[in-house]
């Protein structure tokens, strides 16, 4: 491979080769994991290329193919698994210059890969009163393409499930990495080949997403003296068909008082909390429901002054991996896990077994139609061995772990690769230069597709059905 | 009681005393039940009074209280349990002259009791793109007050649950029946005192309801050779978090070919079907999901001509109790049950045990956050004894029955009365002249509040919580 020859074919497409800037742009938020931090800290590309159109993306991929230069696509770089880190060097493909909303209809939006999620919602709210069904807590920075290639769900998943579900992505346009790159419009089942594939099998340049009705969601924080009461309340809220909510997350003490600094005036010492986003139409009923559950409604976003509100982060920036981020800012020995607890009794068991070594944080989501405890517990990290032990304790007690301390698709446990996906990669990236090192099935021809246990994005050969 | 003196105090409030018309207006759709038909066929009021304002309702109730005249409130009379039938004669209080939409906000609507549901949606769609979360299959005729006083849920309940849920009704204005009738604005928990109480404890004159986003729902009918495949598909659809649907109802053969006359050109002999209403944004994904389940997509409302569409009833008029109505039009020996099957295995068991004596019809709904098989099976009626036996077979096999062949609140099994409600009735209707004979707890001071087994609208003393 020759980077120089590759670069010479890019015409006036913006390039950046200042090593410090390139290294900065070669990172995502992998450093939430001490394991990934040790492994990936030295990773860097040689150049950052920032195309401004699909035609320019084709130009980049044509040159990359010709000269065998590794291409790692990147949006805002807000992922946590090293998804967007260039293990083999080469070029970072920065898509943030392609940030246009292309079309808004009453129930859907089409945008370029680099469109920032919050900015998209701003446009769709104004145009048709709609917003994305769900978004990560990095809403204000994260881009659409990066979310689809490296995310799974987030704020709103308590109602709408995740990206893995049929109907959560309406269409994708990708560019293949061949001698003559092609634009492919993926629909239906084909979408799942590319969703959460870290850009290993085609570069997402556009996506069409369904819109949900937009509301002026009201942030609420409800305190409980006992974490398990918070967890039970959170589950009950999600099971209330008449209460429209976008976010429900129980966080055990001492997370709130130790890490939610700006909200401290509202929090009570020793309390666990449930973070809520509630549609205005459900606020009165939620207040009643909180009182039924003997919760303390310690914070209501619709009852603080505008000035106060500007000072406070929105509740979603206390939730999902922002919980971990806030903890890390206070105590850099903290890390986290991604888990799934089959029932509240599983939550109780792990909570009681691991105590303050695993400050519990759960995101209530819907998975396959059922209210589910998706855990994002903090971990007071001591060693990689102990982290593995904590994972084993989960598994031995019937709880799933999606390991966020792995950078390959397969080891993370979120995305199952299978023969169809591998075939698609052969078609879209015959030289294997798209984000190399991330798909084990590609590197290892003997890879067992049935390795691993649970998958959030299941393979394409089966469609999950209920009993 | 003196009807003449009562009538003399009503001023120019419209009255009707033609016995044939009064008897007609004293009926609802109780005749779906041969049991109720035998019991209620002779029931009639003496006069129909049709106030045009809350003030006129007060005038009527003041006079009724003074002269001890029984008052039975009535909207469109589309109920099926004799809810709106005057067991003690007296006056029918027809509220259909009070049909105004009073206020529309982006997420809620306030209307008078006599507002027709479809007409309300027409106004709210035009104003804010919103519609009621759910409605009965009698949508085009039924009124808001009647739905709240005598209904429970319907088309849309697969997503939004039912009227029983916290947040499904935002507020009610009722008029009490006292020497000096009062207007009470009920909020929060107090709403449940009056919801599904058949107007026994106050006359609903206004209601405020939440709005869901309105879509041009696409009617679909999916055929399956085996009913249990239809039932499994229906459950799976409701569990797909990414598919936005408003109606999911499996109907066993021979229901479709025997009773869905106008849709016959589309149906295949011997097939069971699933009736669907799908948001446009989910149509492509649904088509894919149908093919995964090897269903026959025999009808799509968005692919027939406008002329053809005018000829065909909307799919929701094949569902809920319209299924029964269509069967009755063909075969007047048919009746129905209201059941709840805890799992698909319970459906299978009853379906196999009772076969064609109980042509199976299920409405997939959400209850307490879970996808539930709410049964509305047809019954090939032979005798009251056999009907009771079929109910017993359900109960012996762990399936709940909400008996639609009873006209009291308590025996229907939908509404649990309790001390709080009884106290409220003492306050709102001290003489007990509102819809007399419908609340056993009122007539029988020794009534055991714990009689009966299951309740859709539970009492007010407990709030259903999840584990």
mmCIF file with all atom_site columns, N, CA, C and O in Angstrom, chain B residues 248-273:
data_model
loop_
_atom_site.group_PDB
_atom_site.id
_atom_site.type_symbol
_atom_site.label_atom_id
_atom_site.label_alt_id
_atom_site.label_comp_id
_atom_site.label_asym_id
_atom_site.label_entity_id
_atom_site.label_seq_id
_atom_site.pdbx_PDB_ins_code
_atom_site.Cartn_x
_atom_site.Cartn_y
_atom_site.Cartn_z
_atom_site.occupancy
_atom_site.B_iso_or_equiv
_atom_site.pdbx_formal_charge
_atom_site.auth_seq_id
_atom_site.auth_comp_id
_atom_site.auth_asym_id
_atom_site.auth_atom_id
_atom_site.pdbx_PDB_model_num
ATOM 1   N N  . UNK B 1 248 ? -54.513 -5.830  15.667 1.00 0.00 ? 248 UNK B N  1
ATOM 2   C CA . UNK B 1 248 ? -53.997 -7.166  15.359 1.00 0.00 ? 248 UNK B CA 1
ATOM 3   C C  . UNK B 1 248 ? -55.017 -8.176  15.876 1.00 0.00 ? 248 UNK B C  1
ATOM 4   O O  . UNK B 1 248 ? -55.189 -8.311  17.087 1.00 0.00 ? 248 UNK B O  1
ATOM 5   N N  . UNK B 1 249 ? -55.705 -8.870  14.971 1.00 0.00 ? 249 UNK B N  1
ATOM 6   C CA . UNK B 1 249 ? -56.766 -9.779  15.423 1.00 0.00 ? 249 UNK B CA 1
ATOM 7   C C  . UNK B 1 249 ? -56.812 -11.045 14.578 1.00 0.00 ? 249 UNK B C  1
ATOM 8   O O  . UNK B 1 249 ? -57.190 -11.001 13.409 1.00 0.00 ? 249 UNK B O  1
ATOM 9   N N  . UNK B 1 250 ? -56.429 -12.172 15.159 1.00 0.00 ? 250 UNK B N  1
ATOM 10  C CA . UNK B 1 250 ? -56.595 -13.446 14.458 1.00 0.00 ? 250 UNK B CA 1
ATOM 11  C C  . UNK B 1 250 ? -58.042 -13.956 14.553 1.00 0.00 ? 250 UNK B C  1
ATOM 12  O O  . UNK B 1 250 ? -58.639 -13.912 15.630 1.00 0.00 ? 250 UNK B O  1
ATOM 13  N N  . UNK B 1 251 ? -58.572 -14.401 13.429 1.00 0.00 ? 251 UNK B N  1
ATOM 14  C CA . UNK B 1 251 ? -59.932 -14.963 13.352 1.00 0.00 ? 251 UNK B CA 1
ATOM 15  C C  . UNK B 1 251 ? -59.839 -16.326 12.679 1.00 0.00 ? 251 UNK B C  1
ATOM 16  O O  . UNK B 1 251 ? -59.349 -16.435 11.555 1.00 0.00 ? 251 UNK B O  1
ATOM 17  N N  . UNK B 1 252 ? -60.351 -17.337 13.361 1.00 0.00 ? 252 UNK B N  1
ATOM 18  C CA . UNK B 1 252 ? -60.271 -18.703 12.844 1.00 0.00 ? 252 UNK B CA 1
ATOM 19  C C  . UNK B 1 252 ? -61.243 -18.916 11.688 1.00 0.00 ? 252 UNK B C  1
ATOM 20  O O  . UNK B 1 252 ? -62.328 -18.329 11.656 1.00 0.00 ? 252 UNK B O  1
ATOM 21  N N  . UNK B 1 253 ? -60.837 -19.789 10.751 1.00 0.00 ? 253 UNK B N  1
ATOM 22  C CA . UNK B 1 253 ? -61.808 -20.276 9.765  1.00 0.00 ? 253 UNK B CA 1
ATOM 23  C C  . UNK B 1 253 ? -62.917 -20.985 10.539 1.00 0.00 ? 253 UNK B C  1
ATOM 24  O O  . UNK B 1 253 ? -62.646 -21.592 11.570 1.00 0.00 ? 253 UNK B O  1
ATOM 25  N N  . UNK B 1 254 ? -64.173 -20.901 10.119 1.00 0.00 ? 254 UNK B N  1
ATOM 26  C CA . UNK B 1 254 ? -64.641 -20.306 8.859  1.00 0.00 ? 254 UNK B CA 1
ATOM 27  C C  . UNK B 1 254 ? -65.111 -18.863 8.999  1.00 0.00 ? 254 UNK B C  1
ATOM 28  O O  . UNK B 1 254 ? -65.845 -18.392 8.147  1.00 0.00 ? 254 UNK B O  1
ATOM 29  N N  . UNK B 1 255 ? -64.713 -18.166 10.063 1.00 0.00 ? 255 UNK B N  1
ATOM 30  C CA . UNK B 1 255 ? -65.234 -16.799 10.252 1.00 0.00 ? 255 UNK B CA 1
ATOM 31  C C  . UNK B 1 255 ? -65.056 -15.942 8.999  1.00 0.00 ? 255 UNK B C  1
ATOM 32  O O  . UNK B 1 255 ? -66.038 -15.357 8.514  1.00 0.00 ? 255 UNK B O  1
ATOM 33  N N  . UNK B 1 256 ? -63.840 -15.840 8.448  1.00 0.00 ? 256 UNK B N  1
ATOM 34  C CA . UNK B 1 256 ? -63.673 -14.910 7.317  1.00 0.00 ? 256 UNK B CA 1
ATOM 35  C C  . UNK B 1 256 ? -64.585 -15.238 6.141  1.00 0.00 ? 256 UNK B C  1
ATOM 36  O O  . UNK B 1 256 ? -65.348 -14.378 5.674  1.00 0.00 ? 256 UNK B O  1
ATOM 37  N N  . UNK B 1 257 ? -64.515 -16.494 5.670  1.00 0.00 ? 257 UNK B N  1
ATOM 38  C CA . UNK B 1 257 ? -65.304 -16.794 4.468  1.00 0.00 ? 257 UNK B CA 1
ATOM 39  C C  . UNK B 1 257 ? -66.799 -16.786 4.743  1.00 0.00 ? 257 UNK B C  1
ATOM 40  O O  . UNK B 1 257 ? -67.598 -16.465 3.865  1.00 0.00 ? 257 UNK B O  1
ATOM 41  N N  . UNK B 1 258 ? -67.194 -17.100 5.967  1.00 0.00 ? 258 UNK B N  1
ATOM 42  C CA . UNK B 1 258 ? -68.626 -17.179 6.269  1.00 0.00 ? 258 UNK B CA 1
ATOM 43  C C  . UNK B 1 258 ? -69.241 -15.812 6.558  1.00 0.00 ? 258 UNK B C  1
ATOM 44  O O  . UNK B 1 258 ? -70.415 -15.589 6.266  1.00 0.00 ? 258 UNK B O  1
ATOM 45  N N  . UNK B 1 259 ? -68.450 -14.898 7.141  1.00 0.00 ? 259 UNK B N  1
ATOM 46  C CA . UNK B 1 259 ? -69.066 -13.668 7.633  1.00 0.00 ? 259 UNK B CA 1
ATOM 47  C C  . UNK B 1 259 ? -68.493 -12.362 7.083  1.00 0.00 ? 259 UNK B C  1
ATOM 48  O O  . UNK B 1 259 ? -69.110 -11.321 7.227  1.00 0.00 ? 259 UNK B O  1
ATOM 49  N N  . UNK B 1 260 ? -67.291 -12.397 6.504  1.00 0.00 ? 260 UNK B N  1
ATOM 50  C CA . UNK B 1 260 ? -66.713 -11.147 5.982  1.00 0.00 ? 260 UNK B CA 1
ATOM 51  C C  . UNK B 1 260 ? -67.088 -11.014 4.508  1.00 0.00 ? 260 UNK B C  1
ATOM 52  O O  . UNK B 1 260 ? -66.242 -11.034 3.609  1.00 0.00 ? 260 UNK B O  1
ATOM 53  N N  . UNK B 1 261 ? -68.397 -10.832 4.270  1.00 0.00 ? 261 UNK B N  1
ATOM 54  C CA . UNK B 1 261 ? -68.943 -10.938 2.919  1.00 0.00 ? 261 UNK B CA 1
ATOM 55  C C  . UNK B 1 261 ? -68.263 -10.051 1.885  1.00 0.00 ? 261 UNK B C  1
ATOM 56  O O  . UNK B 1 261 ? -67.913 -10.496 0.801  1.00 0.00 ? 261 UNK B O  1
ATOM 57  N N  . UNK B 1 262 ? -68.076 -8.783  2.238  1.00 0.00 ? 262 UNK B N  1
ATOM 58  C CA . UNK B 1 262 ? -67.579 -7.861  1.216  1.00 0.00 ? 262 UNK B CA 1
ATOM 59  C C  . UNK B 1 262 ? -66.122 -8.114  0.867  1.00 0.00 ? 262 UNK B C  1
ATOM 60  O O  . UNK B 1 262 ? -65.674 -7.755  -0.205 1.00 0.00 ? 262 UNK B O  1
ATOM 61  N N  . UNK B 1 263 ? -65.400 -8.695  1.780  1.00 0.00 ? 263 UNK B N  1
ATOM 62  C CA . UNK B 1 263 ? -63.985 -8.974  1.511  1.00 0.00 ? 263 UNK B CA 1
ATOM 63  C C  . UNK B 1 263 ? -63.777 -10.329 0.842  1.00 0.00 ? 263 UNK B C  1
ATOM 64  O O  . UNK B 1 263 ? -62.647 -10.717 0.568  1.00 0.00 ? 263 UNK B O  1
ATOM 65  N N  . UNK B 1 264 ? -64.871 -11.034 0.580  1.00 0.00 ? 264 UNK B N  1
ATOM 66  C CA . UNK B 1 264 ? -64.768 -12.406 0.083  1.00 0.00 ? 264 UNK B CA 1
ATOM 67  C C  . UNK B 1 264 ? -63.865 -12.560 -1.139 1.00 0.00 ? 264 UNK B C  1
ATOM 68  O O  . UNK B 1 264 ? -63.094 -13.523 -1.218 1.00 0.00 ? 264 UNK B O  1
ATOM 69  N N  . UNK B 1 265 ? -63.928 -11.622 -2.094 1.00 0.00 ? 265 UNK B N  1
ATOM 70  C CA . UNK B 1 265 ? -63.062 -11.796 -3.275 1.00 0.00 ? 265 UNK B CA 1
ATOM 71  C C  . UNK B 1 265 ? -61.580 -11.933 -2.922 1.00 0.00 ? 265 UNK B C  1
ATOM 72  O O  . UNK B 1 265 ? -60.804 -12.455 -3.719 1.00 0.00 ? 265 UNK B O  1
ATOM 73  N N  . UNK B 1 266 ? -61.201 -11.456 -1.753 1.00 0.00 ? 266 UNK B N  1
ATOM 74  C CA . UNK B 1 266 ? -59.787 -11.477 -1.386 1.00 0.00 ? 266 UNK B CA 1
ATOM 75  C C  . UNK B 1 266 ? -59.405 -12.703 -0.555 1.00 0.00 ? 266 UNK B C  1
ATOM 76  O O  . UNK B 1 266 ? -58.232 -12.991 -0.386 1.00 0.00 ? 266 UNK B O  1
ATOM 77  N N  . UNK B 1 267 ? -60.396 -13.370 -0.007 1.00 0.00 ? 267 UNK B N  1
ATOM 78  C CA . UNK B 1 267 ? -60.117 -14.421 0.982  1.00 0.00 ? 267 UNK B CA 1
ATOM 79  C C  . UNK B 1 267 ? -59.972 -15.774 0.308  1.00 0.00 ? 267 UNK B C  1
ATOM 80  O O  . UNK B 1 267 ? -60.545 -16.027 -0.750 1.00 0.00 ? 267 UNK B O  1
ATOM 81  N N  . UNK B 1 268 ? -59.178 -16.640 0.927  1.00 0.00 ? 268 UNK B N  1
ATOM 82  C CA . UNK B 1 268 ? -59.013 -17.989 0.395  1.00 0.00 ? 268 UNK B CA 1
ATOM 83  C C  . UNK B 1 268 ? -59.799 -18.966 1.258  1.00 0.00 ? 268 UNK B C  1
ATOM 84  O O  . UNK B 1 268 ? -59.739 -18.900 2.493  1.00 0.00 ? 268 UNK B O  1
ATOM 85  N N  . UNK B 1 269 ? -60.486 -19.869 0.608  1.00 0.00 ? 269 UNK B N  1
ATOM 86  C CA . UNK B 1 269 ? -61.317 -20.827 1.338  1.00 0.00 ? 269 UNK B CA 1
ATOM 87  C C  . UNK B 1 269 ? -60.511 -21.584 2.383  1.00 0.00 ? 269 UNK B C  1
ATOM 88  O O  . UNK B 1 269 ? -59.397 -22.034 2.111  1.00 0.00 ? 269 UNK B O  1
ATOM 89  N N  . UNK B 1 270 ? -61.102 -21.708 3.517  1.00 0.00 ? 270 UNK B N  1
ATOM 90  C CA . UNK B 1 270 ? -60.485 -22.538 4.553  1.00 0.00 ? 270 UNK B CA 1
ATOM 91  C C  . UNK B 1 270 ? -59.414 -21.835 5.365  1.00 0.00 ? 270 UNK B C  1
ATOM 92  O O  . UNK B 1 270 ? -58.924 -22.395 6.346  1.00 0.00 ? 270 UNK B O  1
ATOM 93  N N  . UNK B 1 271 ? -59.047 -20.623 4.944  1.00 0.00 ? 271 UNK B N  1
ATOM 94  C CA . UNK B 1 271 ? -57.980 -19.944 5.685  1.00 0.00 ? 271 UNK B CA 1
ATOM 95  C C  . UNK B 1 271 ? -58.501 -19.201 6.914  1.00 0.00 ? 271 UNK B C  1
ATOM 96  O O  . UNK B 1 271 ? -59.574 -18.605 6.892  1.00 0.00 ? 271 UNK B O  1
ATOM 97  N N  . UNK B 1 272 ? -57.712 -19.229 7.959  1.00 0.00 ? 272 UNK B N  1
ATOM 98  C CA . UNK B 1 272 ? -57.873 -18.296 9.061  1.00 0.00 ? 272 UNK B CA 1
ATOM 99  C C  . UNK B 1 272 ? -57.127 -17.025 8.671  1.00 0.00 ? 272 UNK B C  1
ATOM 100 O O  . UNK B 1 272 ? -56.268 -17.058 7.791  1.00 0.00 ? 272 UNK B O  1
ATOM 101 N N  . UNK B 1 273 ? -57.476 -15.901 9.315  1.00 0.00 ? 273 UNK B N  1
ATOM 102 C CA . UNK B 1 273 ? -56.810 -14.654 8.941  1.00 0.00 ? 273 UNK B CA 1
ATOM 103 C C  . UNK B 1 273 ? -56.347 -13.891 10.175 1.00 0.00 ? 273 UNK B C  1
ATOM 104 O O  . UNK B 1 273 ? -56.823 -14.140 11.290 1.00 0.00 ? 273 UNK B O  1
#
